[in-house]
PDB file of C-alpha atoms and ligand atoms in Angstrom:
ATOM      1  CA  UNK A   1       0.000   0.000   0.000  1.00 91.00           C
ATOM      2  CA  UNK A   2       1.191   3.495  -0.832  1.00 96.00           C
ATOM      3  CA  UNK A   3       2.048   5.574   2.236  1.00 98.00           C
ATOM      4  CA  UNK A   4       3.408   9.049   1.570  1.00 98.00           C
ATOM      5  CA  UNK A   5       5.470  11.213   3.886  1.00 98.00           C
ATOM      6  CA  UNK A   6       5.164  14.895   2.941  1.00 98.00           C
ATOM      7  CA  UNK A   7       7.834  17.234   4.301  1.00 98.00           C
ATOM      8  CA  UNK A   8       5.795  20.385   4.596  1.00 96.00           C
ATOM      9  CA  UNK A   9       5.521  23.889   5.922  1.00 91.00           C
ATOM     10  CA  UNK A  10       4.335  25.382   2.614  1.00 92.00           C
ATOM     11  CA  UNK A  11       1.034  25.970   0.816  1.00 90.00           C
ATOM     12  CA  UNK A  12       2.114  23.383  -1.793  1.00 94.00           C
ATOM     13  CA  UNK A  13       2.493  20.744   0.913  1.00 96.00           C
ATOM     14  CA  UNK A  14      -0.980  21.513   2.249  1.00 95.00           C
ATOM     15  CA  UNK A  15      -2.456  21.365  -1.272  1.00 95.00           C
ATOM     16  CA  UNK A  16      -0.811  17.984  -1.847  1.00 97.00           C
ATOM     17  CA  UNK A  17      -2.102  16.674   1.489  1.00 97.00           C
ATOM     18  CA  UNK A  18      -5.649  17.703   0.518  1.00 97.00           C
ATOM     19  CA  UNK A  19      -5.383  16.028  -2.888  1.00 96.00           C
ATOM     20  CA  UNK A  20      -3.945  12.804  -1.489  1.00 97.00           C
ATOM     21  CA  UNK A  21      -6.683  12.696   1.159  1.00 96.00           C
ATOM     22  CA  UNK A  22      -9.401  13.179  -1.446  1.00 95.00           C
ATOM     23  CA  UNK A  23      -7.864  10.400  -3.559  1.00 94.00           C
ATOM     24  CA  UNK A  24      -7.789   8.032  -0.580  1.00 94.00           C
ATOM     25  CA  UNK A  25      -3.972   7.847  -0.571  1.00 96.00           C
ATOM     26  CA  UNK A  26      -2.478   7.481   2.916  1.00 97.00           C
ATOM     27  CA  UNK A  27      -0.217  10.376   3.830  1.00 97.00           C
ATOM     28  CA  UNK A  28       1.365  12.080   6.806  1.00 98.00           C
ATOM     29  CA  UNK A  29       2.347  15.736   6.770  1.00 98.00           C
ATOM     30  CA  UNK A  30       5.509  16.654   8.661  1.00 98.00           C
ATOM     31  CA  UNK A  31       6.211  20.092  10.126  1.00 97.00           C
ATOM     32  CA  UNK A  32       9.441  21.380  11.638  1.00 96.00           C
ATOM     33  CA  UNK A  33       7.402  23.029  14.393  1.00 92.00           C
ATOM     34  CA  UNK A  34       8.343  26.647  13.674  1.00 83.00           C
ATOM     35  CA  UNK A  35       4.716  27.870  13.606  1.00 77.00           C
ATOM     36  CA  UNK A  36       2.882  27.653  16.924  1.00 73.00           C
ATOM     37  CA  UNK A  37      -0.503  26.453  15.599  1.00 73.00           C
ATOM     38  CA  UNK A  38      -0.387  24.997  12.086  1.00 74.00           C
ATOM     39  CA  UNK A  39      -3.623  25.075  10.098  1.00 79.00           C
ATOM     40  CA  UNK A  40      -5.733  21.918  10.474  1.00 86.00           C
ATOM     41  CA  UNK A  41      -5.111  19.342   7.748  1.00 91.00           C
ATOM     42  CA  UNK A  42      -7.083  16.472   6.189  1.00 95.00           C
ATOM     43  CA  UNK A  43      -4.210  14.026   6.888  1.00 97.00           C
ATOM     44  CA  UNK A  44      -2.390  13.152  10.126  1.00 97.00           C
ATOM     45  CA  UNK A  45       0.420  15.530  11.015  1.00 96.00           C
ATOM     46  CA  UNK A  46       3.653  15.031  12.929  1.00 96.00           C
ATOM     47  CA  UNK A  47       5.739  17.877  14.321  1.00 96.00           C
ATOM     48  CA  UNK A  48       9.482  18.295  14.967  1.00 97.00           C
ATOM     49  CA  UNK A  49      12.843  17.327  13.487  1.00 98.00           C
ATOM     50  CA  UNK A  50      13.684  13.691  12.764  1.00 98.00           C
ATOM     51  CA  UNK A  51      17.274  13.883  13.984  1.00 98.00           C
ATOM     52  CA  UNK A  52      19.084  14.288  10.663  1.00 98.00           C
ATOM     53  CA  UNK A  53      19.024  12.017   7.624  1.00 98.00           C
ATOM     54  CA  UNK A  54      19.503   8.874   9.769  1.00 98.00           C
ATOM     55  CA  UNK A  55      16.505   9.834  11.899  1.00 98.00           C
ATOM     56  CA  UNK A  56      14.433  10.421   8.778  1.00 98.00           C
ATOM     57  CA  UNK A  57      15.353   6.942   7.478  1.00 98.00           C
ATOM     58  CA  UNK A  58      14.374   5.450  10.838  1.00 98.00           C
ATOM     59  CA  UNK A  59      11.062   7.284  10.870  1.00 98.00           C
ATOM     60  CA  UNK A  60      10.214   6.211   7.308  1.00 98.00           C
ATOM     61  CA  UNK A  61      11.046   2.573   7.950  1.00 98.00           C
ATOM     62  CA  UNK A  62       9.096   2.472  11.225  1.00 98.00           C
ATOM     63  CA  UNK A  63       6.054   4.204   9.721  1.00 98.00           C
ATOM     64  CA  UNK A  64       6.008   2.077   6.567  1.00 98.00           C
ATOM     65  CA  UNK A  65       6.580   5.076   4.284  1.00 98.00           C
ATOM     66  CA  UNK A  66       6.706   4.045   0.618  1.00 98.00           C
ATOM     67  CA  UNK A  67       7.184   7.497  -0.965  1.00 98.00           C
ATOM     68  CA  UNK A  68       8.830  10.695   0.245  1.00 98.00           C
ATOM     69  CA  UNK A  69       7.745  14.109  -1.065  1.00 98.00           C
ATOM     70  CA  UNK A  70       9.884  17.095  -0.167  1.00 98.00           C
ATOM     71  CA  UNK A  71       7.463  20.010  -0.355  1.00 98.00           C
ATOM     72  CA  UNK A  72       9.479  22.255   1.961  1.00 97.00           C
ATOM     73  CA  UNK A  73      10.337  25.879   1.258  1.00 95.00           C
ATOM     74  CA  UNK A  74      13.112  26.426  -1.331  1.00 95.00           C
ATOM     75  CA  UNK A  75      15.279  27.966   1.413  1.00 95.00           C
ATOM     76  CA  UNK A  76      14.924  24.960   3.764  1.00 96.00           C
ATOM     77  CA  UNK A  77      18.239  23.552   2.534  1.00 96.00           C
ATOM     78  CA  UNK A  78      19.122  21.259   5.444  1.00 98.00           C
ATOM     79  CA  UNK A  79      15.946  19.181   5.442  1.00 98.00           C
ATOM     80  CA  UNK A  80      16.041  18.994   1.629  1.00 98.00           C
ATOM     81  CA  UNK A  81      19.629  17.672   1.667  1.00 98.00           C
ATOM     82  CA  UNK A  82      18.603  15.229   4.415  1.00 98.00           C
ATOM     83  CA  UNK A  83      15.694  14.040   2.280  1.00 98.00           C
ATOM     84  CA  UNK A  84      18.047  13.258  -0.626  1.00 98.00           C
ATOM     85  CA  UNK A  85      20.461  11.413   1.673  1.00 98.00           C
ATOM     86  CA  UNK A  86      17.639   9.494   3.407  1.00 98.00           C
ATOM     87  CA  UNK A  87      16.099   8.445   0.090  1.00 98.00           C
ATOM     88  CA  UNK A  88      19.473   7.173  -1.125  1.00 98.00           C
ATOM     89  CA  UNK A  89      20.141   5.311   2.119  1.00 98.00           C
ATOM     90  CA  UNK A  90      16.684   3.714   2.365  1.00 98.00           C
ATOM     91  CA  UNK A  91      15.814   3.170  -1.299  1.00 98.00           C
ATOM     92  CA  UNK A  92      12.501   4.986  -0.673  1.00 98.00           C
ATOM     93  CA  UNK A  93      11.781   7.121  -3.766  1.00 98.00           C
ATOM     94  CA  UNK A  94      11.870  10.898  -3.365  1.00 98.00           C
ATOM     95  CA  UNK A  95      10.362  13.706  -5.356  1.00 98.00           C
ATOM     96  CA  UNK A  96      10.505  17.437  -4.642  1.00 98.00           C
ATOM     97  CA  UNK A  97       7.382  19.540  -5.126  1.00 98.00           C
ATOM     98  CA  UNK A  98       8.797  22.989  -5.665  1.00 97.00           C
ATOM     99  CA  UNK A  99       8.232  26.320  -7.440  1.00 94.00           C
ATOM    100  CA  UNK A 100      10.136  28.243 -10.044  1.00 94.00           C
ATOM    101  CA  UNK A 101      12.163  31.203  -8.787  1.00 96.00           C
ATOM    102  CA  UNK A 102      10.671  34.637  -9.443  1.00 97.00           C
ATOM    103  CA  UNK A 103      12.109  36.538 -12.415  1.00 97.00           C
ATOM    104  CA  UNK A 104      12.280  40.345 -12.521  1.00 97.00           C
ATOM    105  CA  UNK A 105       9.976  42.244 -14.890  1.00 96.00           C
ATOM    106  CA  UNK A 106      11.652  45.005 -16.947  1.00 96.00           C
ATOM    107  CA  UNK A 107      10.395  47.725 -14.603  1.00 96.00           C
ATOM    108  CA  UNK A 108      11.569  45.944 -11.428  1.00 98.00           C
ATOM    109  CA  UNK A 109      14.484  47.408  -9.454  1.00 97.00           C
ATOM    110  CA  UNK A 110      15.995  44.203  -8.071  1.00 98.00           C
ATOM    111  CA  UNK A 111      19.467  43.789  -6.703  1.00 97.00           C
ATOM    112  CA  UNK A 112      20.291  40.067  -6.454  1.00 98.00           C
ATOM    113  CA  UNK A 113      22.551  38.878  -3.611  1.00 98.00           C
ATOM    114  CA  UNK A 114      23.794  35.311  -3.047  1.00 97.00           C
ATOM    115  CA  UNK A 115      22.775  34.870   0.598  1.00 97.00           C
ATOM    116  CA  UNK A 116      21.565  36.453   3.821  1.00 97.00           C
ATOM    117  CA  UNK A 117      25.041  37.677   4.845  1.00 97.00           C
ATOM    118  CA  UNK A 118      25.343  39.535   1.550  1.00 98.00           C
ATOM    119  CA  UNK A 119      21.890  41.092   2.059  1.00 98.00           C
ATOM    120  CA  UNK A 120      23.003  42.375   5.473  1.00 98.00           C
ATOM    121  CA  UNK A 121      26.298  43.722   4.088  1.00 98.00           C
ATOM    122  CA  UNK A 122      24.387  45.423   1.283  1.00 97.00           C
ATOM    123  CA  UNK A 123      22.602  47.619   3.836  1.00 98.00           C
ATOM    124  CA  UNK A 124      25.764  49.451   4.901  1.00 97.00           C
ATOM    125  CA  UNK A 125      25.156  53.174   4.494  1.00 97.00           C
ATOM    126  CA  UNK A 126      22.762  55.895   5.586  1.00 98.00           C
ATOM    127  CA  UNK A 127      19.455  55.114   7.323  1.00 98.00           C
ATOM    128  CA  UNK A 128      16.644  53.739   5.161  1.00 98.00           C
ATOM    129  CA  UNK A 129      13.145  52.423   5.732  1.00 98.00           C
ATOM    130  CA  UNK A 130      13.367  48.702   4.999  1.00 98.00           C
ATOM    131  CA  UNK A 131      10.761  45.964   4.872  1.00 98.00           C
ATOM    132  CA  UNK A 132      12.393  42.666   5.896  1.00 98.00           C
ATOM    133  CA  UNK A 133      10.095  40.078   4.312  1.00 95.00           C
ATOM    134  CA  UNK A 134      12.137  37.176   5.636  1.00 91.00           C
ATOM    135  CA  UNK A 135      10.415  35.441   8.511  1.00 83.00           C
ATOM    136  CA  UNK A 136      11.516  35.738  12.085  1.00 86.00           C
ATOM    137  CA  UNK A 137      14.400  33.235  11.898  1.00 86.00           C
ATOM    138  CA  UNK A 138      16.595  35.602   9.916  1.00 92.00           C
ATOM    139  CA  UNK A 139      15.852  39.142  11.076  1.00 94.00           C
ATOM    140  CA  UNK A 140      18.321  39.146  13.990  1.00 94.00           C
ATOM    141  CA  UNK A 141      21.206  39.184  11.497  1.00 96.00           C
ATOM    142  CA  UNK A 142      20.139  42.712  10.550  1.00 98.00           C
ATOM    143  CA  UNK A 143      21.061  43.980  14.032  1.00 97.00           C
ATOM    144  CA  UNK A 144      24.485  44.463  12.388  1.00 97.00           C
ATOM    145  CA  UNK A 145      22.891  47.380  10.475  1.00 98.00           C
ATOM    146  CA  UNK A 146      21.016  49.130  13.311  1.00 98.00           C
ATOM    147  CA  UNK A 147      20.780  52.525  11.560  1.00 98.00           C
ATOM    148  CA  UNK A 148      17.679  51.556   9.557  1.00 98.00           C
ATOM    149  CA  UNK A 149      13.990  51.486  10.396  1.00 98.00           C
ATOM    150  CA  UNK A 150      12.755  47.934   9.792  1.00 98.00           C
ATOM    151  CA  UNK A 151       9.218  46.850   8.990  1.00 98.00           C
ATOM    152  CA  UNK A 152       8.760  43.183   9.974  1.00 98.00           C
ATOM    153  CA  UNK A 153       5.880  40.829   9.167  1.00 96.00           C
ATOM    154  CA  UNK A 154       5.663  37.575  11.136  1.00 93.00           C
ATOM    155  CA  UNK A 155       3.170  34.711  11.151  1.00 88.00           C
ATOM    156  CA  UNK A 156       3.111  34.556  14.979  1.00 88.00           C
ATOM    157  CA  UNK A 157       3.763  36.942  17.851  1.00 92.00           C
ATOM    158  CA  UNK A 158       7.418  36.230  18.722  1.00 92.00           C
ATOM    159  CA  UNK A 159       8.382  34.953  22.212  1.00 90.00           C
ATOM    160  CA  UNK A 160      10.666  37.951  22.680  1.00 91.00           C
ATOM    161  CA  UNK A 161      10.812  41.255  20.821  1.00 92.00           C
ATOM    162  CA  UNK A 162      13.074  41.284  17.725  1.00 95.00           C
ATOM    163  CA  UNK A 163      16.560  42.611  18.543  1.00 94.00           C
ATOM    164  CA  UNK A 164      16.399  45.519  16.081  1.00 97.00           C
ATOM    165  CA  UNK A 165      16.490  48.927  17.773  1.00 96.00           C
ATOM    166  CA  UNK A 166      14.091  50.660  15.366  1.00 98.00           C
ATOM    167  CA  UNK A 167      11.347  48.390  14.030  1.00 98.00           C
ATOM    168  CA  UNK A 168       7.614  47.999  13.558  1.00 98.00           C
ATOM    169  CA  UNK A 169       6.147  44.491  13.720  1.00 97.00           C
ATOM    170  CA  UNK A 170       3.025  43.350  11.857  1.00 96.00           C
ATOM    171  CA  UNK A 171       1.646  39.884  12.725  1.00 94.00           C
ATOM    172  CA  UNK A 172      -0.283  38.479   9.770  1.00 92.00           C
ATOM    173  CA  UNK A 173      -0.569  35.061   8.128  1.00 86.00           C
ATOM    174  CA  UNK A 174      -1.955  36.394   4.889  1.00 87.00           C
ATOM    175  CA  UNK A 175      -3.101  35.708   2.269  1.00 88.00           C
ATOM    176  CA  UNK A 176      -1.525  38.955   1.061  1.00 94.00           C
ATOM    177  CA  UNK A 177      -2.725  41.009  -1.901  1.00 96.00           C
ATOM    178  CA  UNK A 178      -0.839  43.535  -4.064  1.00 96.00           C
ATOM    179  CA  UNK A 179      -3.320  46.219  -2.941  1.00 97.00           C
ATOM    180  CA  UNK A 180      -2.825  45.409   0.745  1.00 97.00           C
ATOM    181  CA  UNK A 181       0.947  45.287   0.411  1.00 97.00           C
ATOM    182  CA  UNK A 182       0.964  48.535  -1.563  1.00 98.00           C
ATOM    183  CA  UNK A 183      -0.873  50.233   1.316  1.00 98.00           C
ATOM    184  CA  UNK A 184       1.523  48.672   3.825  1.00 98.00           C
ATOM    185  CA  UNK A 185       4.639  49.840   1.952  1.00 98.00           C
ATOM    186  CA  UNK A 186       3.182  53.281   1.381  1.00 98.00           C
ATOM    187  CA  UNK A 187       1.901  53.773   4.956  1.00 98.00           C
ATOM    188  CA  UNK A 188       5.303  52.850   6.379  1.00 98.00           C
ATOM    189  CA  UNK A 189       7.185  54.913   3.760  1.00 98.00           C
ATOM    190  CA  UNK A 190       9.317  51.889   2.826  1.00 98.00           C
ATOM    191  CA  UNK A 191      12.120  52.523   0.300  1.00 98.00           C
ATOM    192  CA  UNK A 192      13.659  49.010   0.182  1.00 98.00           C
ATOM    193  CA  UNK A 193      12.238  45.482   0.410  1.00 98.00           C
ATOM    194  CA  UNK A 194      14.592  42.641   1.376  1.00 98.00           C
ATOM    195  CA  UNK A 195      13.291  39.168   0.560  1.00 97.00           C
ATOM    196  CA  UNK A 196      14.220  35.628  -0.461  1.00 97.00           C
ATOM    197  CA  UNK A 197      13.507  34.332  -3.953  1.00 97.00           C
ATOM    198  CA  UNK A 198      10.848  31.934  -2.697  1.00 94.00           C
ATOM    199  CA  UNK A 199       8.852  31.837  -5.933  1.00 94.00           C
ATOM    200  CA  UNK A 200       5.159  30.970  -6.107  1.00 89.00           C
ATOM    201  CA  UNK A 201       2.050  33.101  -5.914  1.00 85.00           C
ATOM    202  CA  UNK A 202       1.540  33.214  -2.160  1.00 79.00           C
ATOM    203  CA  UNK A 203       4.362  35.613  -1.333  1.00 88.00           C
ATOM    204  CA  UNK A 204       4.602  37.613  -4.547  1.00 94.00           C
ATOM    205  CA  UNK A 205       2.171  40.410  -3.574  1.00 96.00           C
ATOM    206  CA  UNK A 206       4.956  42.483  -2.024  1.00 97.00           C
ATOM    207  CA  UNK A 207       6.919  42.321  -5.297  1.00 98.00           C
ATOM    208  CA  UNK A 208       3.961  43.513  -7.329  1.00 97.00           C
ATOM    209  CA  UNK A 209       3.466  46.313  -4.808  1.00 98.00           C
ATOM    210  CA  UNK A 210       7.163  47.261  -4.896  1.00 98.00           C
ATOM    211  CA  UNK A 211       7.053  47.331  -8.714  1.00 98.00           C
ATOM    212  CA  UNK A 212       3.993  49.606  -8.729  1.00 97.00           C
ATOM    213  CA  UNK A 213       5.590  51.991  -6.224  1.00 98.00           C
ATOM    214  CA  UNK A 214       9.053  51.920  -7.855  1.00 98.00           C
ATOM    215  CA  UNK A 215      10.629  50.540  -4.659  1.00 98.00           C
ATOM    216  CA  UNK A 216      14.009  48.742  -4.804  1.00 98.00           C
ATOM    217  CA  UNK A 217      14.220  45.059  -3.805  1.00 98.00           C
ATOM    218  CA  UNK A 218      17.228  43.183  -2.472  1.00 98.00           C
ATOM    219  CA  UNK A 219      16.555  39.644  -3.723  1.00 98.00           C
ATOM    220  CA  UNK A 220      18.350  36.797  -1.929  1.00 98.00           C
ATOM    221  CA  UNK A 221      19.103  33.889  -4.280  1.00 98.00           C
ATOM    222  CA  UNK A 222      18.190  30.310  -3.367  1.00 97.00           C
ATOM    223  CA  UNK A 223      20.688  28.072  -1.586  1.00 96.00           C
ATOM    224  CA  UNK A 224      22.214  25.242  -3.629  1.00 95.00           C
ATOM    225  CA  UNK A 225      20.645  21.787  -3.233  1.00 95.00           C
ATOM    226  CA  UNK A 226      21.827  18.315  -4.245  1.00 97.00           C
ATOM    227  CA  UNK A 227      20.436  16.973  -7.538  1.00 97.00           C
ATOM    228  CA  UNK A 228      16.964  15.419  -7.183  1.00 98.00           C
ATOM    229  CA  UNK A 229      13.819  14.807  -9.174  1.00 98.00           C
ATOM    230  CA  UNK A 230      11.639  17.945  -9.097  1.00 97.00           C
ATOM    231  CA  UNK A 231       8.098  18.759 -10.189  1.00 98.00           C
ATOM    232  CA  UNK A 232       6.009  21.904  -9.870  1.00 96.00           C
ATOM    233  CA  UNK A 233       2.449  20.644  -9.529  1.00 96.00           C
ATOM    234  CA  UNK A 234       0.408  18.408  -7.281  1.00 97.00           C
ATOM    235  CA  UNK A 235      -0.812  16.540 -10.393  1.00 96.00           C
ATOM    236  CA  UNK A 236       2.784  15.689 -11.305  1.00 97.00           C
ATOM    237  CA  UNK A 237       3.285  14.186  -7.848  1.00 98.00           C
ATOM    238  CA  UNK A 238       0.125  12.092  -8.328  1.00 97.00           C
ATOM    239  CA  UNK A 239       1.459  10.885 -11.696  1.00 96.00           C
ATOM    240  CA  UNK A 240       4.778   9.998 -10.087  1.00 97.00           C
ATOM    241  CA  UNK A 241       3.015   8.099  -7.299  1.00 97.00           C
ATOM    242  CA  UNK A 242       1.089   6.018  -9.822  1.00 92.00           C
ATOM    243  CA  UNK A 243       4.163   5.465 -11.932  1.00 70.00           C
ATOM    244  CA  UNK A 244       6.531   4.646  -9.085  1.00 62.00           C
ATOM    245  CA  UNK A 245       3.946   2.490  -7.295  1.00 52.00           C
ATOM    246  CA  UNK A 246       3.821   0.233 -10.356  1.00 45.00           C
ATOM    247  CA  UNK A 247       7.468   0.292 -11.286  1.00 41.00           C
ATOM    248  CA  UNK A 248       8.974   0.651  -7.806  1.00 39.00           C
ATOM    249  CA  UNK A 249      11.231   3.571  -8.831  1.00 38.00           C
TER     250      UNK A 249
HETATM  251  P1  NAP B 301      16.038  23.687   7.432  1.00 87.29           P
HETATM  252  O1  NAP B 301      17.091  24.662   7.874  1.00 87.29           O
HETATM  253  O2  NAP B 301      16.230  22.993   6.153  1.00 87.29           O
HETATM  254  O3  NAP B 301      15.821  22.569   8.535  1.00 87.29           O
HETATM  255  C1  NAP B 301      16.408  22.611   9.826  1.00 87.29           C
HETATM  256  C2  NAP B 301      15.948  21.381  10.569  1.00 87.29           C
HETATM  257  O4  NAP B 301      14.560  21.466  10.876  1.00 87.29           O
HETATM  258  C3  NAP B 301      16.080  20.109   9.751  1.00 87.29           C
HETATM  259  O5  NAP B 301      17.401  19.587   9.814  1.00 87.29           O
HETATM  260  C4  NAP B 301      15.039  19.221  10.397  1.00 87.29           C
HETATM  261  O6  NAP B 301      15.512  18.722  11.650  1.00 87.29           O
HETATM  262  C5  NAP B 301      13.938  20.196  10.743  1.00 87.29           C
HETATM  263  N1  NAP B 301      12.902  20.271   9.698  1.00 87.29           N
HETATM  264  C6  NAP B 301      12.805  21.169   8.683  1.00 87.29           C
HETATM  265  N2  NAP B 301      11.682  20.967   7.984  1.00 87.29           N
HETATM  266  C7  NAP B 301      11.056  19.913   8.554  1.00 87.29           C
HETATM  267  C8  NAP B 301       9.838  19.245   8.292  1.00 87.29           C
HETATM  268  N3  NAP B 301       9.009  19.630   7.296  1.00 87.29           N
HETATM  269  N4  NAP B 301       9.504  18.181   9.096  1.00 87.29           N
HETATM  270  C9  NAP B 301      10.326  17.813  10.117  1.00 87.29           C
HETATM  271  N5  NAP B 301      11.482  18.425  10.418  1.00 87.29           N
HETATM  272  C10 NAP B 301      11.841  19.472   9.652  1.00 87.29           C
HETATM  273  O7  NAP B 301      14.624  24.380   7.401  1.00 87.29           O
HETATM  274  P2  NAP B 301      14.174  25.852   7.844  1.00 87.29           P
HETATM  275  O8  NAP B 301      14.664  26.810   6.825  1.00 87.29           O
HETATM  276  O9  NAP B 301      14.515  26.040   9.301  1.00 87.29           O
HETATM  277  O10 NAP B 301      12.591  25.718   7.653  1.00 87.29           O
HETATM  278  C11 NAP B 301      11.840  24.947   8.567  1.00 87.29           C
HETATM  279  C12 NAP B 301      10.473  24.676   8.005  1.00 87.29           C
HETATM  280  O11 NAP B 301       9.807  25.897   7.729  1.00 87.29           O
HETATM  281  C13 NAP B 301      10.523  23.868   6.707  1.00 87.29           C
HETATM  282  O12 NAP B 301       9.649  22.770   6.875  1.00 87.29           O
HETATM  283  C14 NAP B 301      10.055  24.826   5.644  1.00 87.29           C
HETATM  284  O13 NAP B 301       9.223  24.197   4.681  1.00 87.29           O
HETATM  285  C15 NAP B 301       9.291  25.880   6.420  1.00 87.29           C
HETATM  286  N6  NAP B 301       9.515  27.220   5.864  1.00 87.29           N
HETATM  287  C16 NAP B 301      10.783  27.692   5.721  1.00 87.29           C
HETATM  288  C17 NAP B 301      10.987  28.946   5.163  1.00 87.29           C
HETATM  289  C18 NAP B 301      12.381  29.476   4.947  1.00 87.29           C
HETATM  290  O14 NAP B 301      12.499  30.588   4.428  1.00 87.29           O
HETATM  291  N7  NAP B 301      13.436  28.758   5.288  1.00 87.29           N
HETATM  292  C19 NAP B 301       9.882  29.719   4.775  1.00 87.29           C
HETATM  293  C20 NAP B 301       8.576  29.197   4.924  1.00 87.29           C
HETATM  294  C21 NAP B 301       8.414  27.951   5.476  1.00 87.29           C
HETATM  295  P3  NAP B 301      16.184  17.256  11.781  1.00 87.29           P
HETATM  296  O15 NAP B 301      17.525  17.382  11.117  1.00 87.29           O
HETATM  297  O16 NAP B 301      16.240  17.032  13.246  1.00 87.29           O
HETATM  298  O17 NAP B 301      15.284  16.312  11.058  1.00 87.29           O
END
């Protein structure tokens, strides 16, 4: 019997879980546990790290997992590398459900940087009004550039206040719209957006808003990942499940 483990934490993972449930395919959705109350799901969920690639192999063997789908965020590089290693070690087939990176439109004012450290270094200079659209895990690094006013948007109220001397925090899970983000950027007089090239529709509203307002964007490129099979739609995962269930690949 097919039993799918979905590594989640994204809208794509939730969409896949819903489709598998409606097709009667057994699946478990795994979260790292970064969000305090994940949305309810139509499949069982488990929460917390596995303990590296070896722990992931152990979990999959013990739970009778037949297929592994990595539907984590494109910047979740550690779990994605672990998924590749665990699939190789266990022989359990792996597919990644991912999204294409965003590409700039001609009128966009993007400055690409290779990683978070480069985005921080890029902010050297006089004070600006910066939206950090990064999630709470990464904002502390910007304490190295304390001269700026930072607009932060988190999914949850943080346990302790962010360590940035001049900031404004908005707590909002979305969904976000270009109109809403345009008002946000305008009301806070933002002149720079810093974000990761996540891709997908869910987080692109801020880019549309920045384009409309002529605001510059520091775009952090994706981290490198080991080679793996990738698809960009839930339907393609369903096809793969049917195919690999019959052929055992
Ligand atoms: P990461 O650096 O790749 O992972 C760090 C550790 O967290 C992993 O080694 C693993 O622990 C555990 N982990 C990560 N995802 C897991 C999952 N789905 N189920 C169980 N354990 C998981 O990942 P991250 O960047 O901290 O992101 C954590 C989660 O948030 C991911 O699931 C991702 O989809 C979601 N997310 C991330 C971002 C982002 O920008 N990075 C944005 C939106 C959502 P063990 O080694 O102990 O197994």
